[in-house]
Every structure is written in C-alpha cells, then in structure tokens.
mmCIF file of C-alpha atoms and ligand atoms in Angstrom:
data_model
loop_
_atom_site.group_PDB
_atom_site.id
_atom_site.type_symbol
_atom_site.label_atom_id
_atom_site.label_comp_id
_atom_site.label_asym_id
_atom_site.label_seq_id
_atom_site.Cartn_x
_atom_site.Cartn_y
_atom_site.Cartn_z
ATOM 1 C CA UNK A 1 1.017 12.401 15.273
ATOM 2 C CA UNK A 2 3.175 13.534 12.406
ATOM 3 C CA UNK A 3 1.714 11.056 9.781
ATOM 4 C CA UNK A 4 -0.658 11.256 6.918
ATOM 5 C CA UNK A 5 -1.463 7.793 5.328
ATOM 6 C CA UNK A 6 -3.036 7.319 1.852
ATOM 7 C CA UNK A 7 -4.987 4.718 1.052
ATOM 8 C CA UNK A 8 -5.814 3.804 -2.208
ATOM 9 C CA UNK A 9 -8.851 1.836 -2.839
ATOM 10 C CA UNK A 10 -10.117 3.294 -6.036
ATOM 11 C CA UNK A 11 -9.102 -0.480 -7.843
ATOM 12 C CA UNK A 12 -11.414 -2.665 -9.451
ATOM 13 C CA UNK A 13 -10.215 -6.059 -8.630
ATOM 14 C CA UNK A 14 -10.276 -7.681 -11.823
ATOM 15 C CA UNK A 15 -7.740 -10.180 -10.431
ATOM 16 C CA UNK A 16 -9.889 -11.144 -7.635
ATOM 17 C CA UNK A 17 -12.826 -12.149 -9.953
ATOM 18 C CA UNK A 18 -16.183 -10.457 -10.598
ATOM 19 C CA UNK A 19 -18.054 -8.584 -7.650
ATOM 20 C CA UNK A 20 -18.130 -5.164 -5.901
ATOM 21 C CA UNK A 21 -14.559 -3.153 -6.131
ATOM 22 C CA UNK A 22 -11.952 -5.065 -4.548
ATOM 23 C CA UNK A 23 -11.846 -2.500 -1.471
ATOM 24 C CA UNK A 24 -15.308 -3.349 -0.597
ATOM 25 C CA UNK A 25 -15.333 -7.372 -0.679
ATOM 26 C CA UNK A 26 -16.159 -8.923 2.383
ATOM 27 C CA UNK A 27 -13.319 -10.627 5.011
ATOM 28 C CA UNK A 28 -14.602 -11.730 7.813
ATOM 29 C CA UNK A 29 -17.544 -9.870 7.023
ATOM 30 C CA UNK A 30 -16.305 -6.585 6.835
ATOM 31 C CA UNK A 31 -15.460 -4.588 3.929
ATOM 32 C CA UNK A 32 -11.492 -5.143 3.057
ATOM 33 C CA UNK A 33 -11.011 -1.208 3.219
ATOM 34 C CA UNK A 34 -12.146 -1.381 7.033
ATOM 35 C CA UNK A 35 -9.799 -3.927 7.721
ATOM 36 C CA UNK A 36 -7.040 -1.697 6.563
ATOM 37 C CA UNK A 37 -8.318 1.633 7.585
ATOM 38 C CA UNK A 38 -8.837 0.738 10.812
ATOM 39 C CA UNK A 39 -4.814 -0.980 11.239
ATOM 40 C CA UNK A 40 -4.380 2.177 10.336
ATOM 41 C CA UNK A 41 -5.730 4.497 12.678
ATOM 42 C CA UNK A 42 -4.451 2.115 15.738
ATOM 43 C CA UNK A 43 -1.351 3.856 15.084
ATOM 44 C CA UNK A 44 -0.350 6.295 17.353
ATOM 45 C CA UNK A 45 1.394 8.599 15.201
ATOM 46 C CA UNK A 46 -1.261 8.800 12.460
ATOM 47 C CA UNK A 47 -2.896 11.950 11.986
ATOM 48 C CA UNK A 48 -4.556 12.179 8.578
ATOM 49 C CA UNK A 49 -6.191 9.079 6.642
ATOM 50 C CA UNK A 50 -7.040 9.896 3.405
ATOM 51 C CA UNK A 51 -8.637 6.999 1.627
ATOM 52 C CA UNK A 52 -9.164 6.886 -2.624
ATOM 53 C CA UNK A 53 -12.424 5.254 -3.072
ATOM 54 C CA UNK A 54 -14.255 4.417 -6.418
ATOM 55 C CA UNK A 55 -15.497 7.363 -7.897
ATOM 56 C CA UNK A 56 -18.945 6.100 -7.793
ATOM 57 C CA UNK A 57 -18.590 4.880 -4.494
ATOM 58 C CA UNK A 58 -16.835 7.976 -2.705
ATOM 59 C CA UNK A 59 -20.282 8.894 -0.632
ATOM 60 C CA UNK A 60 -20.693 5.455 0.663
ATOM 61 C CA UNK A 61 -17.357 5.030 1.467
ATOM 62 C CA UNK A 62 -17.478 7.836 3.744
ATOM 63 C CA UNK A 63 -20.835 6.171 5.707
ATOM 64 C CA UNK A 64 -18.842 3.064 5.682
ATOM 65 C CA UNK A 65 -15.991 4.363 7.375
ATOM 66 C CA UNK A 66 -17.555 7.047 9.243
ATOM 67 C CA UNK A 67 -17.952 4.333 12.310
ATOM 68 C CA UNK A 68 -14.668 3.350 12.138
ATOM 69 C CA UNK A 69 -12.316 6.212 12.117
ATOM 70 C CA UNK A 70 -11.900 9.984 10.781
ATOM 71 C CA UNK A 71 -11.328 9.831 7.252
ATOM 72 C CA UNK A 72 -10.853 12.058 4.126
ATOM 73 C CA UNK A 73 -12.431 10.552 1.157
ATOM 74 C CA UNK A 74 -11.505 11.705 -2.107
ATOM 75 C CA UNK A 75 -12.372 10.130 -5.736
ATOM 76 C CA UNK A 76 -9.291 7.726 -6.950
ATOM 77 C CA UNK A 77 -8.344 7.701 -10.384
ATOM 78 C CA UNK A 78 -7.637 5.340 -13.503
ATOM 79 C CA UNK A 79 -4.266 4.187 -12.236
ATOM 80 C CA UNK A 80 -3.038 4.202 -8.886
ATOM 81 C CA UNK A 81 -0.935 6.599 -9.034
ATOM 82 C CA UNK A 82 -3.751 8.586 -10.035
ATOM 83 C CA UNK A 83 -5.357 7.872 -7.055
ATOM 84 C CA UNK A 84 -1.886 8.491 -4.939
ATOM 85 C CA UNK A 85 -2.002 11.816 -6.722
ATOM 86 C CA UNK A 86 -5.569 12.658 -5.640
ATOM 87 C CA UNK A 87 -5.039 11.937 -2.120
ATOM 88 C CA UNK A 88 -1.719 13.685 -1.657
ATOM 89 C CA UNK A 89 -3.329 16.574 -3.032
ATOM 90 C CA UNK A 90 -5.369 17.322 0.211
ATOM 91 C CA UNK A 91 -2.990 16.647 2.374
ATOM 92 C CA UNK A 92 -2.386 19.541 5.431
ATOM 93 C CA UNK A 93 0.733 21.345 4.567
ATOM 94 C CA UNK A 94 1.976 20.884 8.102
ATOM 95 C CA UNK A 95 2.114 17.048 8.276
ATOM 96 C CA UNK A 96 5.452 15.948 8.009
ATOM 97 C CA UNK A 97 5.767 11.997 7.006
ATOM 98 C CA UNK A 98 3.773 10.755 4.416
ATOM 99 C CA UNK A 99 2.756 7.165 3.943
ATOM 100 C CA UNK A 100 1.054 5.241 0.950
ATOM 101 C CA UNK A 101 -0.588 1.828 1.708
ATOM 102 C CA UNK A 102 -2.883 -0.167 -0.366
ATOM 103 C CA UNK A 103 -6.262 -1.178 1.130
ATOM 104 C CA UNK A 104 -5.270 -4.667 -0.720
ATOM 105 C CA UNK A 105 -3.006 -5.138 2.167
ATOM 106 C CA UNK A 106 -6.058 -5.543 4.877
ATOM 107 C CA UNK A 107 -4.095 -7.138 7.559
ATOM 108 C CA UNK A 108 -1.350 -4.952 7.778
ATOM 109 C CA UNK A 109 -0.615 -4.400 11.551
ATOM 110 C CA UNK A 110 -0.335 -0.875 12.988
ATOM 111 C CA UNK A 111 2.765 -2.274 14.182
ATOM 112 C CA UNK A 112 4.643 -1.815 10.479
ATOM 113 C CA UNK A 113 2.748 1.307 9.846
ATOM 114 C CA UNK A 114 5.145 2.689 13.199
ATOM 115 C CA UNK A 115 7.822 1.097 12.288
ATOM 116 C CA UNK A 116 8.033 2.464 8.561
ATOM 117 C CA UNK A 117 7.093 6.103 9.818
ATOM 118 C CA UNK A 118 10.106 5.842 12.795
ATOM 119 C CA UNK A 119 12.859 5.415 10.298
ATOM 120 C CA UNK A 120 11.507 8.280 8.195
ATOM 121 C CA UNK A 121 11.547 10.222 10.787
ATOM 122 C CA UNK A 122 15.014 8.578 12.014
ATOM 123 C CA UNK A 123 15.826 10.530 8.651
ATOM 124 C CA UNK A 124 15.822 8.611 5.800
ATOM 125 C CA UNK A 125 13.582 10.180 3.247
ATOM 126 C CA UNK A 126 12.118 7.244 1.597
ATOM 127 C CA UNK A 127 11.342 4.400 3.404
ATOM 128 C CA UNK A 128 9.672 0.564 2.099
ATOM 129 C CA UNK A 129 8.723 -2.689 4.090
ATOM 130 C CA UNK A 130 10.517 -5.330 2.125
ATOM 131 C CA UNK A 131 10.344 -9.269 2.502
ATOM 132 C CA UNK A 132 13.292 -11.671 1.060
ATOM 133 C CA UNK A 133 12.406 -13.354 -2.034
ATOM 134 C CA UNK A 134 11.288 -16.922 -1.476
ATOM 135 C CA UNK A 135 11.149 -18.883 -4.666
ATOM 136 C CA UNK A 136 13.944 -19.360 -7.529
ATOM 137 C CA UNK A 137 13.522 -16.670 -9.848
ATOM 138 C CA UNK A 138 14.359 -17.596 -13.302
ATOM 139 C CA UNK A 139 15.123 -15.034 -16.761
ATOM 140 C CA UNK A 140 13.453 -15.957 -19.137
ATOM 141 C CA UNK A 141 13.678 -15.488 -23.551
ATOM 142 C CA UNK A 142 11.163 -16.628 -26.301
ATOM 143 C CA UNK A 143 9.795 -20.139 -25.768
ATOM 144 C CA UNK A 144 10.314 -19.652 -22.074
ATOM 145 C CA UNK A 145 13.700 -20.473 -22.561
ATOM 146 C CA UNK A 146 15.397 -20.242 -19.061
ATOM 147 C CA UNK A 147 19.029 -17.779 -19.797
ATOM 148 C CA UNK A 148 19.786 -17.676 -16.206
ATOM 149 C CA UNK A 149 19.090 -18.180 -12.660
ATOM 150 C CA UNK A 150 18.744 -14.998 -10.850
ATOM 151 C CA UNK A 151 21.113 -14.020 -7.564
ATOM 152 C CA UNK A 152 18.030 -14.226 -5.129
ATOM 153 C CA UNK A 153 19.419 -12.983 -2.079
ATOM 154 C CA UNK A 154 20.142 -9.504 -3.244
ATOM 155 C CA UNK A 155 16.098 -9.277 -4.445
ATOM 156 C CA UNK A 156 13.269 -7.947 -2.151
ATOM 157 C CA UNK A 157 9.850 -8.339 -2.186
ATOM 158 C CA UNK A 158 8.171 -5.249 -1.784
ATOM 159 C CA UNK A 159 4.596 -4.030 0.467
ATOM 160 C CA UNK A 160 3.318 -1.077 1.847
ATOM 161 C CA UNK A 161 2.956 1.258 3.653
ATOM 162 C CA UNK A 162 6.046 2.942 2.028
ATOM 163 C CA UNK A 163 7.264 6.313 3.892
ATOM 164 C CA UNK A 164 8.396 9.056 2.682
ATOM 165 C CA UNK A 165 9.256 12.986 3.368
ATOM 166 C CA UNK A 166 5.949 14.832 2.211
ATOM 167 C CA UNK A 167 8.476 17.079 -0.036
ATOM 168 C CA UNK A 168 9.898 14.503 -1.194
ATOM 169 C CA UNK A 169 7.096 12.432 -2.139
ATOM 170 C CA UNK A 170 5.186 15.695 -3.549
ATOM 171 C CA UNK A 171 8.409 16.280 -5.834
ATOM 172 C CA UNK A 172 8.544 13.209 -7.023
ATOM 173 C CA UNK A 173 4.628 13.229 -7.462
ATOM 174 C CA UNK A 174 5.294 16.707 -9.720
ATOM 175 C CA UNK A 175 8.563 15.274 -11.379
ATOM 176 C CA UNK A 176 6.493 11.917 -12.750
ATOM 177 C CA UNK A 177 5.738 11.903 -15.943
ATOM 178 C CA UNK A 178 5.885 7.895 -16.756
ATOM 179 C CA UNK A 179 4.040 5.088 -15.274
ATOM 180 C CA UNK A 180 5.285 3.617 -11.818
ATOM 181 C CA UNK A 181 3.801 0.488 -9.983
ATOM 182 C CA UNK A 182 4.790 1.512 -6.399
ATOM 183 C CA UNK A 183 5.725 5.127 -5.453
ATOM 184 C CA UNK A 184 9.095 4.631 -4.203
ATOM 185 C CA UNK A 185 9.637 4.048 -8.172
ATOM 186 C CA UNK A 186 9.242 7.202 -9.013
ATOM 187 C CA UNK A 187 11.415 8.455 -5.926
ATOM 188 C CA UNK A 188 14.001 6.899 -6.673
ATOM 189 C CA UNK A 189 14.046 7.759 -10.647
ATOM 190 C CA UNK A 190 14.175 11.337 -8.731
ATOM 191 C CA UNK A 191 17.608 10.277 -7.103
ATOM 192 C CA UNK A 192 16.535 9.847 -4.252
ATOM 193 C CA UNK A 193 17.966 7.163 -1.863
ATOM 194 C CA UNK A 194 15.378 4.520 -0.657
ATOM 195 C CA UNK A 195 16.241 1.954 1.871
ATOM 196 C CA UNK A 196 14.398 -1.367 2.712
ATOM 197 C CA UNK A 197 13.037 -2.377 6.656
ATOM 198 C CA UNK A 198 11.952 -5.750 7.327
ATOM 199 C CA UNK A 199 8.071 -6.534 6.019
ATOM 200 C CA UNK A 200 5.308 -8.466 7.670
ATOM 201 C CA UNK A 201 3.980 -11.694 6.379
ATOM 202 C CA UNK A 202 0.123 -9.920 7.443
ATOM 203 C CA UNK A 203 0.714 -7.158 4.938
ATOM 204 C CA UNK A 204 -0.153 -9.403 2.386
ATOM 205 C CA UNK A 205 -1.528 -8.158 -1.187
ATOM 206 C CA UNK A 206 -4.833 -9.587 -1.364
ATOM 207 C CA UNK A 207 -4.897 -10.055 -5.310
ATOM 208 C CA UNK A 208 -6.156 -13.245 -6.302
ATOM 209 C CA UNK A 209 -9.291 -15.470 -4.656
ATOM 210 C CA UNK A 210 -6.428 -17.621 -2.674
ATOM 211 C CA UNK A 211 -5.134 -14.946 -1.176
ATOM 212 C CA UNK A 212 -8.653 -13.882 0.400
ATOM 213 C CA UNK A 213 -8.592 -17.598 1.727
ATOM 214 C CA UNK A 214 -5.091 -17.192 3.661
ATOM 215 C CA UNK A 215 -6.489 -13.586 4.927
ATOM 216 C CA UNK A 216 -9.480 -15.649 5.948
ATOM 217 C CA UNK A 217 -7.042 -17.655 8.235
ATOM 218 C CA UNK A 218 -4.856 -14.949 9.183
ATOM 219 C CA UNK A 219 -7.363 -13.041 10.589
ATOM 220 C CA UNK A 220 -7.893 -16.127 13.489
ATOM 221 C CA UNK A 221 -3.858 -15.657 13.843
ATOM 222 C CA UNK A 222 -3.587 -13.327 17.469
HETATM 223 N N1 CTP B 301 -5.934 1.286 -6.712
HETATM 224 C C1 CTP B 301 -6.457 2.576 -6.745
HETATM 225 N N2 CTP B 301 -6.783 3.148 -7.957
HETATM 226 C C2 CTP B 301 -6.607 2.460 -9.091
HETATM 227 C C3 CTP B 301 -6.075 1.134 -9.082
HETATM 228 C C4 CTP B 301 -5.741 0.583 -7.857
HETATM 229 O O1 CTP B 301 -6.633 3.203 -5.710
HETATM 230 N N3 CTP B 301 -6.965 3.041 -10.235
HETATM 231 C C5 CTP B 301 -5.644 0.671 -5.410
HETATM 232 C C6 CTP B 301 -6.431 -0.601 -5.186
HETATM 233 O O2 CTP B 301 -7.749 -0.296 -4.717
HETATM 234 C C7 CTP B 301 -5.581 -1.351 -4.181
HETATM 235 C C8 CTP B 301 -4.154 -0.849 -4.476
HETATM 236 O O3 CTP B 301 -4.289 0.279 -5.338
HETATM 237 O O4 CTP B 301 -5.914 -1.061 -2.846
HETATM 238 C C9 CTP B 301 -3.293 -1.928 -5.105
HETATM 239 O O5 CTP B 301 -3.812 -2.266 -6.378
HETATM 240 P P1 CTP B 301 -4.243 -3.721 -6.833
HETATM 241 O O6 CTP B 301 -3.950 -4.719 -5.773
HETATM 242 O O7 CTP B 301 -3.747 -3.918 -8.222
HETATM 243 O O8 CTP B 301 -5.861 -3.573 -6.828
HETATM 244 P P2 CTP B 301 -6.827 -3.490 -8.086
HETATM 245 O O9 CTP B 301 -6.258 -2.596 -9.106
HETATM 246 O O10 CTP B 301 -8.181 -3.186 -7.541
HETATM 247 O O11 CTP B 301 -6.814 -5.026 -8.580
HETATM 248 P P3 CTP B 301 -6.623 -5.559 -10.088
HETATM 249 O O12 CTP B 301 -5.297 -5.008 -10.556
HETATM 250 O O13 CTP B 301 -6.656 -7.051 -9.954
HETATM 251 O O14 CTP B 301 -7.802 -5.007 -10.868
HETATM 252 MG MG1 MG B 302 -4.388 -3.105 -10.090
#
C-alpha cells in the first residue's frame, strides 16, 4: 500500500447529545471508531492508520483498537484540524497518498476509501467524495427573508475520506493560518486544484441522534 489514512476522533459530540466522545458511542454495539477503523484497514492499499483520539482517552483507544487493526494513536486537538495536524505529523516520510476521514463517517465502505486514493494516484493532487445536493437551498437576509433560490445542480455535498498528495496536504497544513471545516479548504485557498468523485450514501456523518438511527439500519444493508 501507498496510503496513510487519518482519522480524527478527538470530537466531543455535543451534537449527538450527552455521553462518552462521539468516537466511542455504541452502533451495533461497537464503538463508532471501530466501525470506521476497521472499513479502513479492509483496504488494500492502506498502509498507515493513524487515529486522533481524545486526549484523555488516547491509552484506551489503543486497547480498543489493538484487536482490530494496527494503529497509531496520537492525542487530537481543540479543533479538527488540530487533530488533522497531529496525525499528519507522524506520518512515514515515504508514504505517498494521504487520506483524512472522520470516524463520524462509521459506515464508510473500503470501497470509497480505493476509489478516492486511485484518482490521487491517477494524478490529481487533491481528491473529495462528493454527493449532489438534494433539497432546495435557499439565501437567506434578516428575518429569514428568502433573496434567492440557489442554482442546485452546480452544489456538492461533501464526505470523506478526502485524498490528497502528502506534499501537498503537508503544505497546505504549514501554509494554514485560518480556520477550515474540511481540509481540501485549505488546499484549495493554497491554489491548488481539487476535483470531486462520486460519494457513498454509507459515508454518512453521524452528527445528530437520527443519524445514529439510519446507521442503525444501514448496518443490516449487505
Ligand atoms: N474531531 C477531532 N478533533 C476535534 C473535533 C472533531 O478529531 N477537536 C473529529 C470528530 O471526532 C469526528 C470528525 O472530526 O470524527 C468530524 O467532526 P464532527 O462530526 O463535528 O464531530 P464532533 O466535533 O465530535 O461533534 P460535535 O461538533 O457535534 O461536537
Ligand atoms: Mg465538531
């Protein structure tokens, strides 16, 4: 394999209501981050995991996992990109592809996870799983007074894993100074061209308590 995949898991789940960190709630019984780490590793050209875990929680996270596949655990940080930061960081010099998930997205199928790191290394340097929009999307002023309806079909919604170039990700890593909610943000503030393939429904962000309801279901889906 010529992939390293990040995992950050180093969230609280505030969204999801009160409990253990988000990455450790139960599906199906087993801790969310298993779910995903283990997706994961059934791809054939991962090399390197290296999962962001809670600070407080980086020890056990490394029993938990230990059973499931070979993992680097390092402590995550106050943002995400924090913990992005802190798990590029020990990443071998040598791997070539580097991809940045979210242990949120449990069900993601080892299947994207290939697919995302063949057209990086098909040579395009940033690479994100992208879904169309579904809904009308409205702008909105004060009041919630509509101004306009958007264009939909030119808008993507946007999962992970994203792929990228480890030199280009660790530039853009060393570049950003500002906050960025998904890395291929602050790749392509870099000028760096990014370019969409087609998503999976699975790779669902588990955010809110619904959405650990559908993953309940999903997981019964072959
Ligand atoms: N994450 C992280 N470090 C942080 C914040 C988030 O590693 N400081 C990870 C989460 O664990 C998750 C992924 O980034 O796997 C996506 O974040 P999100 O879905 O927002 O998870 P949380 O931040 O845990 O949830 P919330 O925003 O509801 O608190
Ligand atoms: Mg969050």
């Amino acid at each position: 394999g010529d992939v390293a995949v990040l995992v950050p898991a180093a969230g609280s789940g505030v969204r999801l209501g009160p409990g253990a960190p988000k990455a450790l709630r139960l599906l199906g019984g087993e801790p969310l981050l298993v779910h995903a780490v283990r997706r994961v590793a059934a791809a054939p050209s991962v090399r390197v995991i290296v999962v962001a875990a809670p600070a407080a929680e980086v020890e056990a996270v490394r029993e938990l996992l230990a059973a499931v596949a070979p993992v680097i655990v390092v402590a995550g940080g106050a943002e995400r990109q924090d913990s992005v930061a802190a798990a590029l960081a020990v990443v071998p010099a040598d791997v070539a592809i580097v991809l940045v998930h979210d242990a949120a997205r449990a069900l993601t199928p080892p299947e994207l996870v290939e697919s995302v790191a063949a057209a990086v290394r098909g040579g395009h340097p940033a690479v994100i799983p992208a879904l169309p929009v579904v809904d009308t999307i409205k702008e909105v002023g004060t009041g919630e007074t509509v101004l306009g309806t958007v264009d939909r079909s030119v808008l993507r919604s946007v999962q992970t894993p994203q792929g990228f170039r480890h030199d280009v990700l660790a530039a853009a890593h060393r570049a950003c100074l500002d906050a960025h909610t998904d890395d291929a943000g602050m790749v392509e503030k870099a000028g760096v061209p990014v370019v969409c393939v087609p998503g999976s429904e699975l790779a669902l962000k588990i955010t809110r308590p619904l959405d650990l309801i559908i993953a309940e279901a999903l997981l019964h889906v072959p």
